[in-house]
Amino acid sequence: MYQLEHTDMGEKRIISSEEAKKIRKELNSAGALPPFDGHFDWAMLCIGYCFAKGFTDSLGKLISAPNAKGTEIASFQTCFQDYSRLWLVILSDALFRLNPDKKVDKDDLYALIHSLWHTGAVELENLWEGCKRFKPDDELAARQIFLNELTDLAVKNAGVGTIIDTPDNQDNEELSENQKQR
């Protein structure tokens, strides 16, 4: 296994697929998405959607990005903003889980990011199309259903990964290497 550090992320650009860029424009035009301040908001929505829906459980659930001809973000730090270190941990954990017998590197991490961005965009488009089919004569109702689905998903996943207090009697036990680093 390879250890990824935030300093390894450098200034390599993150570029979406052309399809992910097109999907964002379509969802914005339809009013399904609020206006985003930057491209990073769209990237984080797509990637976060993949985690919330469990697409990171197996490589078979991810759709490989067919190209990198879409939206460009200057760097990992720019993409994930103030939470770039947290995102590095989350993405690295998924990368290691998906490739348990492979020594992975930074390029593998960027490939995962591209696949997650693409998969999230495609799946959000599928969700939007389903909402429109459910309410074909009422675009406002379709938008409400779409946003409610995203809100419900966020609420459902809000408690995942919470910190659990350790009982007092465990304080004296030997700490693992990972716990010592915290």
Coordinates of C-alpha atoms in Angstrom, one line a residue:
M1 CA 0.0 0.0 0.0
Y2 CA 1.2 3.5 -0.7
Q3 CA 0.9 6.4 1.7
L4 CA -0.5 9.5 0.1
E5 CA 0.4 12.9 1.7
H6 CA -1.3 16.2 1.1
T7 CA 2.0 17.6 -0.1
D8 CA 2.1 14.9 -2.9
M9 CA -1.0 16.4 -4.5
G10 CA 0.9 19.4 -6.0
E11 CA -0.5 21.4 -8.7
K12 CA -1.8 18.7 -11.1
R13 CA -5.0 19.8 -12.7
I14 CA -8.3 17.9 -12.2
I15 CA -10.4 17.8 -15.4
S16 CA -13.9 16.4 -15.7
S17 CA -15.2 14.5 -18.7
E18 CA -16.8 16.4 -21.5
E19 CA -20.1 14.7 -20.6
A20 CA -19.9 15.8 -16.9
K21 CA -19.5 19.4 -18.1
K22 CA -22.5 19.0 -20.5
I23 CA -24.6 17.5 -17.7
R24 CA -23.8 20.4 -15.4
K25 CA -24.9 22.9 -18.0
E26 CA -28.2 20.9 -18.6
L27 CA -29.0 20.7 -14.9
N28 CA -28.2 24.4 -14.4
S29 CA -30.4 25.4 -17.4
A30 CA -33.3 23.3 -16.2
G31 CA -33.0 25.0 -12.7
A32 CA -32.4 21.6 -11.1
L33 CA -29.2 22.9 -9.5
P34 CA -28.5 26.1 -7.8
P35 CA -25.9 28.3 -9.3
F36 CA -22.4 27.3 -8.1
D37 CA -19.6 29.7 -7.3
G38 CA -17.0 27.6 -8.9
H39 CA -16.3 24.4 -10.8
F40 CA -15.2 22.8 -7.5
D41 CA -18.8 22.9 -6.1
W42 CA -19.9 20.7 -9.0
A43 CA -17.0 18.3 -8.6
M44 CA -17.6 17.9 -4.9
L45 CA -21.3 17.4 -5.4
C46 CA -20.7 14.6 -7.9
I47 CA -18.0 13.0 -5.9
G48 CA -19.9 13.3 -2.6
Y49 CA -23.0 11.8 -4.3
C50 CA -20.9 8.8 -5.2
F51 CA -19.9 8.3 -1.6
A52 CA -23.4 8.8 -0.3
K53 CA -24.9 6.4 -2.8
G54 CA -22.3 3.7 -2.2
F55 CA -20.7 3.8 -5.6
T56 CA -17.3 3.6 -3.9
D57 CA -18.1 0.1 -2.6
S58 CA -16.8 -1.6 -5.7
L59 CA -15.0 -0.7 -8.9
G60 CA -17.9 -2.2 -10.9
K61 CA -20.2 0.6 -9.7
L62 CA -18.0 3.3 -11.1
I63 CA -18.1 4.6 -14.7
S64 CA -14.6 5.4 -16.0
A65 CA -14.4 8.9 -17.4
P66 CA -14.1 8.5 -21.1
N67 CA -12.0 11.6 -21.5
A68 CA -10.6 14.7 -19.8
K69 CA -12.0 17.4 -22.1
G70 CA -14.4 19.1 -19.7
T71 CA -14.2 21.5 -16.8
E72 CA -10.7 22.2 -15.5
I73 CA -9.8 22.8 -11.9
A74 CA -6.3 24.1 -11.2
S75 CA -5.3 21.7 -8.4
F76 CA -6.4 19.3 -5.7
Q77 CA -6.4 22.1 -3.2
T78 CA -8.5 24.3 -5.4
C79 CA -11.0 21.5 -6.0
F80 CA -11.5 20.5 -2.4
Q81 CA -10.8 24.0 -0.9
D82 CA -10.4 24.2 2.9
Y83 CA -11.3 20.5 3.3
S84 CA -8.6 19.2 0.9
R85 CA -6.9 17.2 3.6
L86 CA -10.1 15.6 4.7
W87 CA -11.0 14.8 1.1
L88 CA -7.5 13.3 0.6
V89 CA -8.2 10.9 3.5
I90 CA -11.6 10.0 2.3
L91 CA -10.5 9.5 -1.3
S92 CA -7.3 7.6 -0.3
D93 CA -9.4 5.3 1.9
A94 CA -11.7 4.5 -1.0
L95 CA -8.7 4.0 -3.3
F96 CA -7.1 1.5 -0.9
R97 CA -10.3 -0.4 -0.3
L98 CA -11.0 -0.7 -4.1
N99 CA -7.4 -1.8 -4.8
P100 CA -6.4 -4.0 -1.8
D101 CA -3.7 -5.9 -3.6
K102 CA -2.3 -3.1 -5.7
K103 CA 0.4 -0.6 -4.8
V104 CA -1.4 2.6 -5.7
D105 CA 0.0 6.1 -6.4
K106 CA -1.0 9.6 -7.1
D107 CA -2.0 8.8 -10.7
D108 CA -4.4 6.1 -9.4
L109 CA -5.9 8.7 -7.0
Y110 CA -6.5 11.2 -9.8
A111 CA -8.0 8.4 -12.0
L112 CA -10.4 7.6 -9.1
I113 CA -11.3 11.3 -8.8
H114 CA -12.0 11.5 -12.5
S115 CA -14.2 8.4 -12.3
L116 CA -16.1 9.6 -9.3
W117 CA -16.7 13.0 -10.9
H118 CA -18.0 11.4 -14.1
T119 CA -20.1 8.7 -12.3
G120 CA -21.6 11.3 -10.0
A121 CA -22.6 13.6 -12.9
V122 CA -24.1 10.7 -14.9
E123 CA -26.0 9.4 -11.9
L124 CA -27.3 12.9 -11.0
E125 CA -28.5 13.3 -14.6
N126 CA -30.3 9.9 -14.3
L127 CA -31.9 11.1 -11.1
W128 CA -33.0 14.3 -12.8
E129 CA -34.4 12.4 -15.8
G130 CA -36.3 10.1 -13.4
C131 CA -37.8 13.1 -11.6
K132 CA -38.9 14.6 -14.9
R133 CA -40.5 11.3 -15.9
F134 CA -42.4 11.2 -12.6
K135 CA -43.7 14.8 -13.1
P136 CA -43.6 15.3 -16.9
D137 CA -46.0 18.2 -17.0
D138 CA -44.6 20.1 -14.0
E139 CA -41.0 21.1 -14.1
L140 CA -41.2 22.9 -10.8
A141 CA -42.4 19.7 -9.1
A142 CA -39.6 17.8 -10.8
R143 CA -37.1 20.2 -9.4
Q144 CA -38.6 20.0 -5.9
I145 CA -38.4 16.2 -6.1
F146 CA -34.8 16.3 -7.3
L147 CA -33.7 18.6 -4.5
N148 CA -35.7 16.7 -1.9
E149 CA -34.0 13.5 -3.0
L150 CA -30.6 15.1 -2.5
T151 CA -31.6 16.6 0.8
D152 CA -33.0 13.3 2.0
L153 CA -29.7 11.6 1.0
A154 CA -27.7 14.1 2.9
V155 CA -29.8 13.7 6.0
K156 CA -29.6 9.9 5.8
N157 CA -25.8 10.1 5.7
A158 CA -25.4 12.9 8.2
G159 CA -24.6 10.5 11.1
V160 CA -22.2 8.2 9.2
G161 CA -18.7 8.4 10.5
T162 CA -19.4 10.0 13.9
I163 CA -16.8 9.8 16.6
I164 CA -17.5 7.5 19.5
D165 CA -16.2 8.3 23.0
T166 CA -14.0 5.6 24.5
P167 CA -14.9 4.4 28.0
D168 CA -12.5 5.5 30.8
N169 CA -11.2 2.0 31.3
Q170 CA -9.7 1.9 27.7
D171 CA -7.6 5.0 28.1
N172 CA -4.6 3.1 29.4
E173 CA -4.6 0.5 26.5
E174 CA -1.8 0.6 23.9
L175 CA -2.6 2.9 21.1
S176 CA -2.2 1.8 17.5
E177 CA 0.2 3.6 15.2
N178 CA -2.7 5.4 13.4
Q179 CA -4.1 6.6 16.7
K180 CA -0.7 7.9 17.8
Q181 CA -0.6 10.1 14.7
R182 CA -3.8 11.8 15.6

